[in-house]
Amino acid sequence: MSDVNTTLTRDEVAELYRRPLLDLVFEAARMHRANHDPHVVQCSTLLSIKTGACPEDCSYCSQSAHNNSDLDTEKLIELDAVVKAATEAKSGGADRFCMGAAWRQVKDNADFERVLEMVRTVKALDLETCATLGMITKDQAEKLRDAGLDYYNHNLDTSPEYYGEVITTRTYEDRLETLAVVRNSGMKVCCGGILGMGETEDDRIGLIQQLAMQDPPPESVPINTLIPVEGTPLADTPLLPWNQLVRAVAVCRILMPKSMVRLSAGRSGMTEEGQAMCFLAGANSIFLGDQLLTAPNRSKNSDVELFEMLDLEGINDAKTAEAIEV
Ligand code: SAM
Ligand code: DTB
Ligand code: SF4
């Protein structure tokens, strides 16, 4: 029997979200321990394979041609550069590699053939593979699947109501359609959003409702907090209070008990105690490495120290194993 609640109401999600914080975290931790090893946090590394000059107008994004960030643009990179980055990611302790391209949609051209080759090569390095390339067709999804792509990332970003305040060049419906294409191809779905874009608590609840209502729910749920980027319309957005992030992580864990809940962009702006609370509430994946797609990430060394402090496993390199033994 499916345990997916496709009739989940906004009020049901709100009831969870607004429980006393420590009761909510306690329930999420219980759910986490029933479904996952609570001592393991999976590590992924990101690589931007095509950077900037994106035709979409996502108001948070450094890569949109509509925004004025001072980012250097770059055409689709060569296969060699991907092999180098993936090899380094693996020896640096990641077991998952995610490639992102600043495209509105995938086109059937030589670039797509090169991306397929990238996927084959990264998969052959024995890394879990994920890509986020914008909208894709059924045929493209099947080609990516056949090349060895495990997950396709496509985020809903926020609630249906707030979405139009953030992006106007692609609709919520377009996103749901792309997600259906991915799901039907047999690849795993990676779908989450961004918190701290000036949305209300009700919008955060609405986003989680949309994620948890999918049947089946996404196997992977990235929870990003806004990285404010100079030159974007959201550059001066007030910081999300940490307890809101913890609540969102906990509700995702309770409503999508088997999914990977990824504490994604924005960790650089968080305290270590705040991150610890997110791991307790069920987050079980991070991005490891000094860079996300275009923005800086926490340093790997500080994450090694954090994992040691919290007795967490998941950074798989020899140096870390030694450090943990000491
Ligand atoms: N162009 C593709 C797309 O949007 O479908 C893929 C790349 S896009 C950069 C991947 C995701 O990164 C976005 O959906 C968004 O959720 C997240 N993201 C982008 N900029 C961000 C920022 N400044 N802060 C937090 N998350 C961000
Ligand atoms: C996701 O939800 N977060 C990652 C991944 N999917 C591709 C991307 C975060 C990007 C953060 C901003 C940047 O580096 O440009
Ligand atoms: Fe383009 Fe993706 Fe950035 Fe939107 S989030 S502007 S689609 S790269």
mmCIF file of C-alpha atoms and ligand atoms in Angstrom:
data_model
loop_
_atom_site.group_PDB
_atom_site.id
_atom_site.type_symbol
_atom_site.label_atom_id
_atom_site.label_comp_id
_atom_site.label_asym_id
_atom_site.label_seq_id
_atom_site.Cartn_x
_atom_site.Cartn_y
_atom_site.Cartn_z
ATOM 1 C CA MET A 1 0.000 0.000 0.000
ATOM 2 C CA SER A 2 1.278 3.458 -0.846
ATOM 3 C CA ASP A 3 1.869 5.687 2.184
ATOM 4 C CA VAL A 4 1.556 8.845 0.060
ATOM 5 C CA ASN A 5 -1.084 11.316 1.100
ATOM 6 C CA THR A 6 -2.244 12.850 -2.180
ATOM 7 C CA THR A 7 -5.142 14.557 -0.407
ATOM 8 C CA LEU A 8 -2.910 16.211 2.172
ATOM 9 C CA THR A 9 -4.415 19.583 3.039
ATOM 10 C CA ARG A 10 -2.646 22.844 3.752
ATOM 11 C CA ASP A 11 -4.212 22.782 7.250
ATOM 12 C CA GLU A 12 -2.737 19.341 7.967
ATOM 13 C CA VAL A 13 0.741 20.557 7.018
ATOM 14 C CA ALA A 14 0.212 23.775 9.007
ATOM 15 C CA GLU A 15 -0.813 21.800 12.088
ATOM 16 C CA LEU A 16 2.535 19.987 11.999
ATOM 17 C CA TYR A 17 4.581 23.055 11.060
ATOM 18 C CA ARG A 18 3.182 25.108 13.957
ATOM 19 C CA ARG A 19 3.608 22.527 16.715
ATOM 20 C CA PRO A 20 5.846 23.551 19.614
ATOM 21 C CA LEU A 21 9.314 23.447 18.038
ATOM 22 C CA LEU A 22 10.835 20.805 20.274
ATOM 23 C CA ASP A 23 7.793 18.507 19.980
ATOM 24 C CA LEU A 24 8.062 18.817 16.204
ATOM 25 C CA VAL A 25 11.796 18.067 16.191
ATOM 26 C CA PHE A 26 11.283 15.121 18.547
ATOM 27 C CA GLU A 27 8.647 13.594 16.251
ATOM 28 C CA ALA A 28 10.810 14.223 13.162
ATOM 29 C CA ALA A 29 13.851 12.638 14.852
ATOM 30 C CA ARG A 30 11.735 9.595 15.732
ATOM 31 C CA MET A 31 10.584 9.300 12.112
ATOM 32 C CA HIS A 32 14.154 9.807 10.888
ATOM 33 C CA ARG A 33 15.516 7.012 13.100
ATOM 34 C CA ALA A 34 12.756 4.635 11.973
ATOM 35 C CA ASN A 35 13.732 5.112 8.324
ATOM 36 C CA HIS A 36 17.435 6.052 8.141
ATOM 37 C CA ASP A 37 20.719 5.665 9.968
ATOM 38 C CA PRO A 38 20.810 8.945 11.950
ATOM 39 C CA HIS A 39 24.627 8.919 12.061
ATOM 40 C CA VAL A 40 25.032 9.124 8.288
ATOM 41 C CA VAL A 41 24.798 12.333 6.269
ATOM 42 C CA GLN A 42 25.365 11.846 2.542
ATOM 43 C CA CYS A 43 27.769 14.222 0.810
ATOM 44 C CA SER A 44 27.219 15.548 -2.715
ATOM 45 C CA THR A 45 29.392 17.858 -4.751
ATOM 46 C CA LEU A 46 28.051 20.369 -7.261
ATOM 47 C CA LEU A 47 29.516 21.524 -10.544
ATOM 48 C CA SER A 48 28.205 24.236 -12.835
ATOM 49 C CA ILE A 49 28.675 22.854 -16.354
ATOM 50 C CA LYS A 50 27.189 25.905 -18.115
ATOM 51 C CA THR A 51 27.197 29.185 -16.259
ATOM 52 C CA GLY A 52 25.120 32.360 -16.531
ATOM 53 C CA ALA A 53 23.319 34.093 -19.417
ATOM 54 C CA CYS A 54 20.138 32.205 -18.532
ATOM 55 C CA PRO A 55 16.961 33.485 -20.243
ATOM 56 C CA GLU A 56 14.793 32.797 -17.150
ATOM 57 C CA ASP A 57 14.121 35.628 -14.708
ATOM 58 C CA CYS A 58 14.398 33.791 -11.356
ATOM 59 C CA SER A 59 14.824 36.737 -9.022
ATOM 60 C CA TYR A 60 17.155 34.921 -6.630
ATOM 61 C CA CYS A 61 19.622 33.740 -9.240
ATOM 62 C CA SER A 62 23.099 35.010 -10.067
ATOM 63 C CA GLN A 63 22.827 33.317 -13.462
ATOM 64 C CA SER A 64 19.771 35.048 -14.892
ATOM 65 C CA ALA A 65 20.437 37.385 -17.827
ATOM 66 C CA HIS A 66 17.662 39.580 -16.338
ATOM 67 C CA ASN A 67 19.763 40.220 -13.213
ATOM 68 C CA ASN A 68 22.938 42.267 -12.764
ATOM 69 C CA SER A 69 25.269 40.035 -10.813
ATOM 70 C CA ASP A 70 28.922 40.306 -11.786
ATOM 71 C CA LEU A 71 29.177 36.637 -12.639
ATOM 72 C CA ASP A 72 31.421 35.505 -15.510
ATOM 73 C CA THR A 73 29.426 33.469 -18.020
ATOM 74 C CA GLU A 74 30.752 30.235 -19.461
ATOM 75 C CA LYS A 75 29.567 28.002 -22.309
ATOM 76 C CA LEU A 76 29.143 24.272 -21.741
ATOM 77 C CA ILE A 77 32.435 23.052 -20.299
ATOM 78 C CA GLU A 78 34.536 20.241 -21.770
ATOM 79 C CA LEU A 79 34.207 16.631 -20.660
ATOM 80 C CA ASP A 80 37.765 16.658 -19.274
ATOM 81 C CA ALA A 81 36.890 19.384 -16.784
ATOM 82 C CA VAL A 82 33.936 17.333 -15.531
ATOM 83 C CA VAL A 83 36.075 14.208 -15.133
ATOM 84 C CA LYS A 84 38.627 16.212 -13.145
ATOM 85 C CA ALA A 85 35.975 17.760 -10.871
ATOM 86 C CA ALA A 86 34.162 14.447 -10.325
ATOM 87 C CA THR A 87 37.402 12.614 -9.546
ATOM 88 C CA GLU A 88 38.342 15.313 -7.039
ATOM 89 C CA ALA A 89 34.848 15.240 -5.537
ATOM 90 C CA LYS A 90 35.145 11.503 -5.002
ATOM 91 C CA SER A 91 38.634 11.608 -3.518
ATOM 92 C CA GLY A 92 37.473 14.547 -1.391
ATOM 93 C CA GLY A 93 34.754 12.456 0.223
ATOM 94 C CA ALA A 94 31.561 12.883 -1.841
ATOM 95 C CA ASP A 95 29.638 9.912 -3.207
ATOM 96 C CA ARG A 96 27.166 11.940 -5.256
ATOM 97 C CA PHE A 97 27.888 14.412 -8.046
ATOM 98 C CA CYS A 98 25.389 16.963 -9.327
ATOM 99 C CA MET A 99 25.807 18.902 -12.565
ATOM 100 C CA GLY A 100 23.870 22.132 -13.159
ATOM 101 C CA ALA A 101 23.359 24.093 -16.363
ATOM 102 C CA ALA A 102 21.877 27.583 -16.624
ATOM 103 C CA TRP A 103 19.424 26.599 -19.357
ATOM 104 C CA ARG A 104 15.700 27.221 -19.652
ATOM 105 C CA GLN A 105 15.385 23.879 -21.380
ATOM 106 C CA VAL A 106 17.496 21.172 -22.957
ATOM 107 C CA LYS A 107 17.923 21.340 -26.733
ATOM 108 C CA ASP A 108 18.634 18.353 -28.973
ATOM 109 C CA ASN A 109 22.073 19.391 -30.117
ATOM 110 C CA ALA A 110 25.761 18.617 -29.666
ATOM 111 C CA ASP A 111 25.691 20.155 -26.184
ATOM 112 C CA PHE A 112 23.113 17.600 -25.060
ATOM 113 C CA GLU A 113 25.229 14.793 -26.516
ATOM 114 C CA ARG A 114 28.140 16.111 -24.464
ATOM 115 C CA VAL A 115 26.005 16.190 -21.315
ATOM 116 C CA LEU A 116 25.044 12.538 -21.937
ATOM 117 C CA GLU A 117 28.740 11.712 -22.188
ATOM 118 C CA MET A 118 29.352 13.583 -18.915
ATOM 119 C CA VAL A 119 26.675 11.492 -17.204
ATOM 120 C CA ARG A 120 28.143 8.218 -18.551
ATOM 121 C CA THR A 121 31.609 9.220 -17.399
ATOM 122 C CA VAL A 122 30.591 10.347 -13.903
ATOM 123 C CA LYS A 123 28.521 7.198 -13.445
ATOM 124 C CA ALA A 124 31.532 5.097 -14.470
ATOM 125 C CA LEU A 125 33.464 6.704 -11.590
ATOM 126 C CA ASP A 126 30.949 4.997 -9.298
ATOM 127 C CA LEU A 127 29.330 8.209 -8.143
ATOM 128 C CA GLU A 128 25.589 8.717 -7.732
ATOM 129 C CA THR A 129 24.591 11.119 -10.508
ATOM 130 C CA CYS A 130 22.216 14.076 -10.524
ATOM 131 C CA ALA A 131 21.673 16.816 -13.091
ATOM 132 C CA THR A 132 19.608 19.982 -13.288
ATOM 133 C CA LEU A 133 19.279 21.333 -16.810
ATOM 134 C CA GLY A 134 15.870 23.036 -16.881
ATOM 135 C CA MET A 135 12.847 21.645 -18.731
ATOM 136 C CA ILE A 136 13.272 18.337 -20.568
ATOM 137 C CA THR A 137 11.172 16.246 -22.944
ATOM 138 C CA LYS A 138 10.264 12.582 -22.541
ATOM 139 C CA ASP A 139 12.862 11.555 -25.102
ATOM 140 C CA GLN A 140 15.609 13.595 -23.413
ATOM 141 C CA ALA A 141 14.687 12.174 -19.990
ATOM 142 C CA GLU A 142 14.942 8.645 -21.356
ATOM 143 C CA LYS A 143 18.341 9.389 -22.902
ATOM 144 C CA LEU A 144 19.585 10.793 -19.583
ATOM 145 C CA ARG A 145 18.253 7.733 -17.759
ATOM 146 C CA ASP A 146 19.940 5.400 -20.255
ATOM 147 C CA ALA A 147 23.219 7.298 -19.856
ATOM 148 C CA GLY A 148 23.096 6.486 -16.130
ATOM 149 C CA LEU A 149 21.496 9.551 -14.544
ATOM 150 C CA ASP A 150 20.093 8.506 -11.167
ATOM 151 C CA TYR A 151 18.286 11.742 -10.217
ATOM 152 C CA TYR A 152 16.983 14.763 -12.098
ATOM 153 C CA ASN A 153 16.734 17.964 -10.032
ATOM 154 C CA HIS A 154 13.931 20.395 -10.785
ATOM 155 C CA ASN A 155 12.653 22.557 -7.940
ATOM 156 C CA LEU A 156 9.205 24.001 -7.270
ATOM 157 C CA ASP A 157 11.045 26.724 -5.324
ATOM 158 C CA THR A 158 8.055 28.090 -3.322
ATOM 159 C CA SER A 159 4.268 27.926 -2.913
ATOM 160 C CA PRO A 160 2.029 28.213 -6.000
ATOM 161 C CA GLU A 161 0.779 31.587 -4.648
ATOM 162 C CA TYR A 162 4.196 33.185 -4.109
ATOM 163 C CA TYR A 163 5.802 31.700 -7.216
ATOM 164 C CA GLY A 164 4.734 34.555 -9.539
ATOM 165 C CA GLU A 165 6.538 37.055 -7.274
ATOM 166 C CA VAL A 166 9.806 35.220 -7.883
ATOM 167 C CA ILE A 167 9.707 33.942 -11.483
ATOM 168 C CA THR A 168 7.577 35.048 -14.431
ATOM 169 C CA THR A 169 9.177 33.305 -17.409
ATOM 170 C CA ARG A 170 8.154 29.750 -16.455
ATOM 171 C CA THR A 171 4.963 28.669 -14.679
ATOM 172 C CA TYR A 172 4.395 26.384 -11.709
ATOM 173 C CA GLU A 173 2.467 24.133 -14.114
ATOM 174 C CA ASP A 174 5.523 23.934 -16.424
ATOM 175 C CA ARG A 175 7.541 22.754 -13.440
ATOM 176 C CA LEU A 176 4.979 20.116 -12.463
ATOM 177 C CA GLU A 177 4.959 18.894 -16.075
ATOM 178 C CA THR A 178 8.752 18.542 -16.141
ATOM 179 C CA LEU A 179 8.562 16.640 -12.854
ATOM 180 C CA ALA A 180 6.007 14.261 -14.377
ATOM 181 C CA VAL A 181 8.314 13.678 -17.366
ATOM 182 C CA VAL A 182 11.167 12.829 -15.005
ATOM 183 C CA ARG A 183 8.983 10.546 -12.892
ATOM 184 C CA ASN A 184 7.631 8.676 -15.936
ATOM 185 C CA SER A 185 11.139 8.108 -17.288
ATOM 186 C CA GLY A 186 11.999 6.027 -14.216
ATOM 187 C CA MET A 187 14.680 8.398 -12.942
ATOM 188 C CA LYS A 188 14.459 9.460 -9.314
ATOM 189 C CA VAL A 189 13.017 12.890 -8.661
ATOM 190 C CA CYS A 190 15.015 15.549 -6.796
ATOM 191 C CA CYS A 191 12.660 18.406 -6.008
ATOM 192 C CA GLY A 192 12.646 21.055 -3.317
ATOM 193 C CA GLY A 193 12.744 24.793 -2.934
ATOM 194 C CA ILE A 194 14.244 27.909 -1.446
ATOM 195 C CA LEU A 195 13.267 29.419 1.897
ATOM 196 C CA GLY A 196 13.920 33.004 2.910
ATOM 197 C CA MET A 197 12.856 34.734 -0.318
ATOM 198 C CA GLY A 198 10.458 37.019 1.582
ATOM 199 C CA GLU A 199 7.649 34.451 1.538
ATOM 200 C CA THR A 200 5.252 33.948 4.455
ATOM 201 C CA GLU A 201 5.171 30.952 6.747
ATOM 202 C CA ASP A 202 2.019 29.912 4.893
ATOM 203 C CA ASP A 203 4.022 29.858 1.627
ATOM 204 C CA ARG A 204 6.605 27.555 3.201
ATOM 205 C CA ILE A 205 3.775 25.305 4.324
ATOM 206 C CA GLY A 206 2.313 25.460 0.791
ATOM 207 C CA LEU A 207 5.630 24.414 -0.762
ATOM 208 C CA ILE A 208 5.950 21.421 1.559
ATOM 209 C CA GLN A 209 2.350 20.443 0.822
ATOM 210 C CA GLN A 210 3.093 20.467 -2.933
ATOM 211 C CA LEU A 211 6.195 18.326 -2.431
ATOM 212 C CA ALA A 212 4.569 15.800 -0.116
ATOM 213 C CA MET A 213 1.425 15.442 -2.255
ATOM 214 C CA GLN A 214 3.385 14.102 -5.204
ATOM 215 C CA ASP A 215 2.750 10.424 -5.760
ATOM 216 C CA PRO A 216 5.260 9.043 -5.026
ATOM 217 C CA PRO A 217 6.974 11.938 -3.221
ATOM 218 C CA PRO A 218 10.407 13.051 -4.505
ATOM 219 C CA GLU A 219 13.135 10.661 -3.408
ATOM 220 C CA SER A 220 15.322 13.712 -2.835
ATOM 221 C CA VAL A 221 14.209 17.020 -1.320
ATOM 222 C CA PRO A 222 16.761 19.852 -1.404
ATOM 223 C CA ILE A 223 15.931 22.595 1.099
ATOM 224 C CA ASN A 224 17.866 25.694 0.103
ATOM 225 C CA THR A 225 17.944 28.952 2.029
ATOM 226 C CA LEU A 226 18.378 32.020 -0.086
ATOM 227 C CA ILE A 227 21.946 33.066 -0.739
ATOM 228 C CA PRO A 228 21.438 36.787 -1.303
ATOM 229 C CA VAL A 229 23.316 37.791 -4.458
ATOM 230 C CA GLU A 230 24.293 41.389 -5.195
ATOM 231 C CA GLY A 231 22.557 42.615 -8.370
ATOM 232 C CA THR A 232 19.502 40.358 -7.988
ATOM 233 C CA PRO A 233 16.066 41.663 -6.911
ATOM 234 C CA LEU A 234 16.285 39.547 -3.728
ATOM 235 C CA ALA A 235 19.717 40.838 -2.662
ATOM 236 C CA ASP A 236 18.376 42.690 0.400
ATOM 237 C CA THR A 237 15.858 40.108 1.601
ATOM 238 C CA PRO A 238 15.873 39.723 5.412
ATOM 239 C CA LEU A 239 17.500 36.551 6.696
ATOM 240 C CA LEU A 240 15.242 33.561 7.403
ATOM 241 C CA PRO A 241 15.054 32.890 11.166
ATOM 242 C CA TRP A 242 16.825 29.574 11.859
ATOM 243 C CA ASN A 243 13.814 28.048 13.605
ATOM 244 C CA GLN A 244 11.839 28.358 10.353
ATOM 245 C CA LEU A 245 14.395 26.232 8.537
ATOM 246 C CA VAL A 246 14.354 23.628 11.303
ATOM 247 C CA ARG A 247 10.552 23.505 11.154
ATOM 248 C CA ALA A 248 10.596 23.043 7.380
ATOM 249 C CA VAL A 249 13.192 20.249 7.559
ATOM 250 C CA ALA A 250 11.239 18.491 10.321
ATOM 251 C CA VAL A 251 7.924 18.641 8.456
ATOM 252 C CA CYS A 252 9.587 17.335 5.272
ATOM 253 C CA ARG A 253 11.043 14.441 7.257
ATOM 254 C CA ILE A 254 7.667 13.569 8.829
ATOM 255 C CA LEU A 255 5.679 13.808 5.583
ATOM 256 C CA MET A 256 8.341 12.212 3.328
ATOM 257 C CA PRO A 257 9.904 9.735 5.750
ATOM 258 C CA LYS A 258 11.941 7.763 3.231
ATOM 259 C CA SER A 259 13.252 10.677 1.143
ATOM 260 C CA MET A 260 16.706 12.192 1.376
ATOM 261 C CA VAL A 261 16.218 15.660 2.878
ATOM 262 C CA ARG A 262 19.142 17.768 1.750
ATOM 263 C CA LEU A 263 20.357 20.801 3.706
ATOM 264 C CA SER A 264 21.450 22.539 0.522
ATOM 265 C CA ALA A 265 22.356 26.148 -0.304
ATOM 266 C CA GLY A 266 22.798 28.599 2.543
ATOM 267 C CA ARG A 267 24.788 26.632 5.134
ATOM 268 C CA SER A 268 27.543 29.278 5.082
ATOM 269 C CA GLY A 269 25.123 31.669 6.730
ATOM 270 C CA MET A 270 24.071 29.204 9.434
ATOM 271 C CA THR A 271 25.555 28.446 12.820
ATOM 272 C CA GLU A 272 26.873 24.951 13.518
ATOM 273 C CA GLU A 273 24.244 24.590 16.242
ATOM 274 C CA GLY A 274 21.520 25.447 13.704
ATOM 275 C CA GLN A 275 22.839 22.801 11.326
ATOM 276 C CA ALA A 276 23.005 20.255 14.161
ATOM 277 C CA MET A 277 19.346 20.938 14.874
ATOM 278 C CA CYS A 278 18.545 20.335 11.177
ATOM 279 C CA PHE A 279 20.384 16.977 11.265
ATOM 280 C CA LEU A 280 18.440 16.040 14.395
ATOM 281 C CA ALA A 281 15.216 17.043 12.611
ATOM 282 C CA GLY A 282 16.025 14.663 9.740
ATOM 283 C CA ALA A 283 18.285 16.392 7.219
ATOM 284 C CA ASN A 284 20.601 13.684 5.896
ATOM 285 C CA SER A 285 22.583 15.193 3.059
ATOM 286 C CA ILE A 286 24.767 18.247 2.421
ATOM 287 C CA PHE A 287 26.792 19.741 -0.391
ATOM 288 C CA LEU A 288 30.468 19.241 0.354
ATOM 289 C CA GLY A 289 33.167 21.432 -1.183
ATOM 290 C CA ASP A 290 34.128 25.074 -1.256
ATOM 291 C CA GLN A 291 31.745 26.008 -4.080
ATOM 292 C CA LEU A 292 28.059 25.381 -4.866
ATOM 293 C CA LEU A 293 27.181 26.249 -8.487
ATOM 294 C CA THR A 294 28.301 29.876 -8.476
ATOM 295 C CA ALA A 295 28.218 30.765 -4.775
ATOM 296 C CA PRO A 296 30.753 29.831 -2.097
ATOM 297 C CA ASN A 297 29.923 26.958 0.272
ATOM 298 C CA ARG A 298 31.270 26.258 3.775
ATOM 299 C CA SER A 299 34.807 24.966 3.530
ATOM 300 C CA LYS A 300 35.323 21.232 3.454
ATOM 301 C CA ASN A 301 37.626 21.443 6.471
ATOM 302 C CA SER A 302 34.955 23.093 8.568
ATOM 303 C CA ASP A 303 32.494 20.374 7.533
ATOM 304 C CA VAL A 304 35.001 17.658 8.491
ATOM 305 C CA GLU A 305 35.241 19.305 11.911
ATOM 306 C CA LEU A 306 31.473 19.630 12.186
ATOM 307 C CA PHE A 307 30.978 15.940 11.346
ATOM 308 C CA GLU A 308 33.582 15.010 13.981
ATOM 309 C CA MET A 309 31.917 17.198 16.554
ATOM 310 C CA LEU A 310 28.515 15.604 15.872
ATOM 311 C CA ASP A 311 29.886 12.047 15.397
ATOM 312 C CA LEU A 312 28.451 11.948 11.900
ATOM 313 C CA GLU A 313 29.675 9.757 9.049
ATOM 314 C CA GLY A 314 29.408 10.418 5.337
ATOM 315 C CA ILE A 315 32.606 12.159 4.245
ATOM 316 C CA ASN A 316 34.280 9.192 2.654
ATOM 317 C CA ASP A 317 37.924 10.065 2.163
ATOM 318 C CA ALA A 318 40.852 8.364 3.858
ATOM 319 C CA LYS A 319 42.035 11.514 5.632
ATOM 320 C CA THR A 320 38.660 11.936 7.286
ATOM 321 C CA ALA A 321 38.514 8.274 8.265
ATOM 322 C CA GLU A 322 41.886 8.692 9.991
ATOM 323 C CA ALA A 323 40.790 11.865 11.740
ATOM 324 C CA ILE A 324 37.653 10.138 13.031
ATOM 325 C CA GLU A 325 39.684 7.189 14.371
ATOM 326 C CA VAL A 326 41.999 9.424 16.430
HETATM 327 N N1 SAM B 1 18.564 26.187 -14.648
HETATM 328 C C1 SAM B 1 18.099 25.051 -13.982
HETATM 329 C C2 SAM B 1 16.775 25.282 -13.311
HETATM 330 O O1 SAM B 1 16.572 26.307 -12.667
HETATM 331 O O2 SAM B 1 15.917 24.412 -13.426
HETATM 332 C C3 SAM B 1 19.070 24.459 -12.993
HETATM 333 C C4 SAM B 1 20.028 25.307 -12.189
HETATM 334 S S1 SAM B 1 19.325 26.229 -10.844
HETATM 335 C C5 SAM B 1 20.684 27.231 -10.349
HETATM 336 C C6 SAM B 1 19.079 25.053 -9.542
HETATM 337 C C7 SAM B 1 18.404 25.535 -8.272
HETATM 338 O O3 SAM B 1 19.319 26.258 -7.476
HETATM 339 C C8 SAM B 1 17.232 26.467 -8.398
HETATM 340 O O4 SAM B 1 16.054 25.796 -8.700
HETATM 341 C C9 SAM B 1 17.165 27.104 -7.025
HETATM 342 O O5 SAM B 1 16.269 26.368 -6.213
HETATM 343 C C10 SAM B 1 18.593 26.984 -6.507
HETATM 344 N N2 SAM B 1 19.209 28.320 -6.362
HETATM 345 C C11 SAM B 1 19.649 29.111 -7.353
HETATM 346 N N3 SAM B 1 20.134 30.282 -6.872
HETATM 347 C C12 SAM B 1 19.990 30.231 -5.520
HETATM 348 C C13 SAM B 1 20.296 31.151 -4.458
HETATM 349 N N4 SAM B 1 20.804 32.352 -4.694
HETATM 350 N N5 SAM B 1 20.027 30.764 -3.200
HETATM 351 C C14 SAM B 1 19.498 29.542 -2.958
HETATM 352 N N6 SAM B 1 19.181 28.652 -3.924
HETATM 353 C C15 SAM B 1 19.412 28.983 -5.191
HETATM 354 C C1 DTB B 2 19.357 22.657 -5.391
HETATM 355 O O1 DTB B 2 18.185 22.635 -4.970
HETATM 356 N N1 DTB B 2 20.341 23.361 -4.847
HETATM 357 C C2 DTB B 2 21.548 23.224 -5.623
HETATM 358 C C3 DTB B 2 21.174 22.105 -6.627
HETATM 359 N N2 DTB B 2 19.773 21.966 -6.435
HETATM 360 C C4 DTB B 2 21.529 22.251 -8.033
HETATM 361 C C5 DTB B 2 21.969 24.526 -6.228
HETATM 362 C C6 DTB B 2 22.206 25.615 -5.220
HETATM 363 C C7 DTB B 2 22.669 26.822 -5.927
HETATM 364 C C8 DTB B 2 23.082 27.908 -5.000
HETATM 365 C C9 DTB B 2 23.452 29.165 -5.665
HETATM 366 C C10 DTB B 2 24.646 29.102 -6.564
HETATM 367 O O2 DTB B 2 25.628 28.423 -6.289
HETATM 368 O O3 DTB B 2 24.582 29.776 -7.602
HETATM 369 FE FE1 SF4 B 3 18.260 30.022 -14.966
HETATM 370 FE FE2 SF4 B 3 18.009 28.038 -13.205
HETATM 371 FE FE3 SF4 B 3 19.015 30.436 -12.460
HETATM 372 FE FE4 SF4 B 3 16.441 30.229 -13.031
HETATM 373 S S1 SF4 B 3 17.518 29.187 -11.354
HETATM 374 S S2 SF4 B 3 17.823 31.846 -13.760
HETATM 375 S S3 SF4 B 3 16.446 28.731 -14.668
HETATM 376 S S4 SF4 B 3 19.919 29.000 -13.883
#
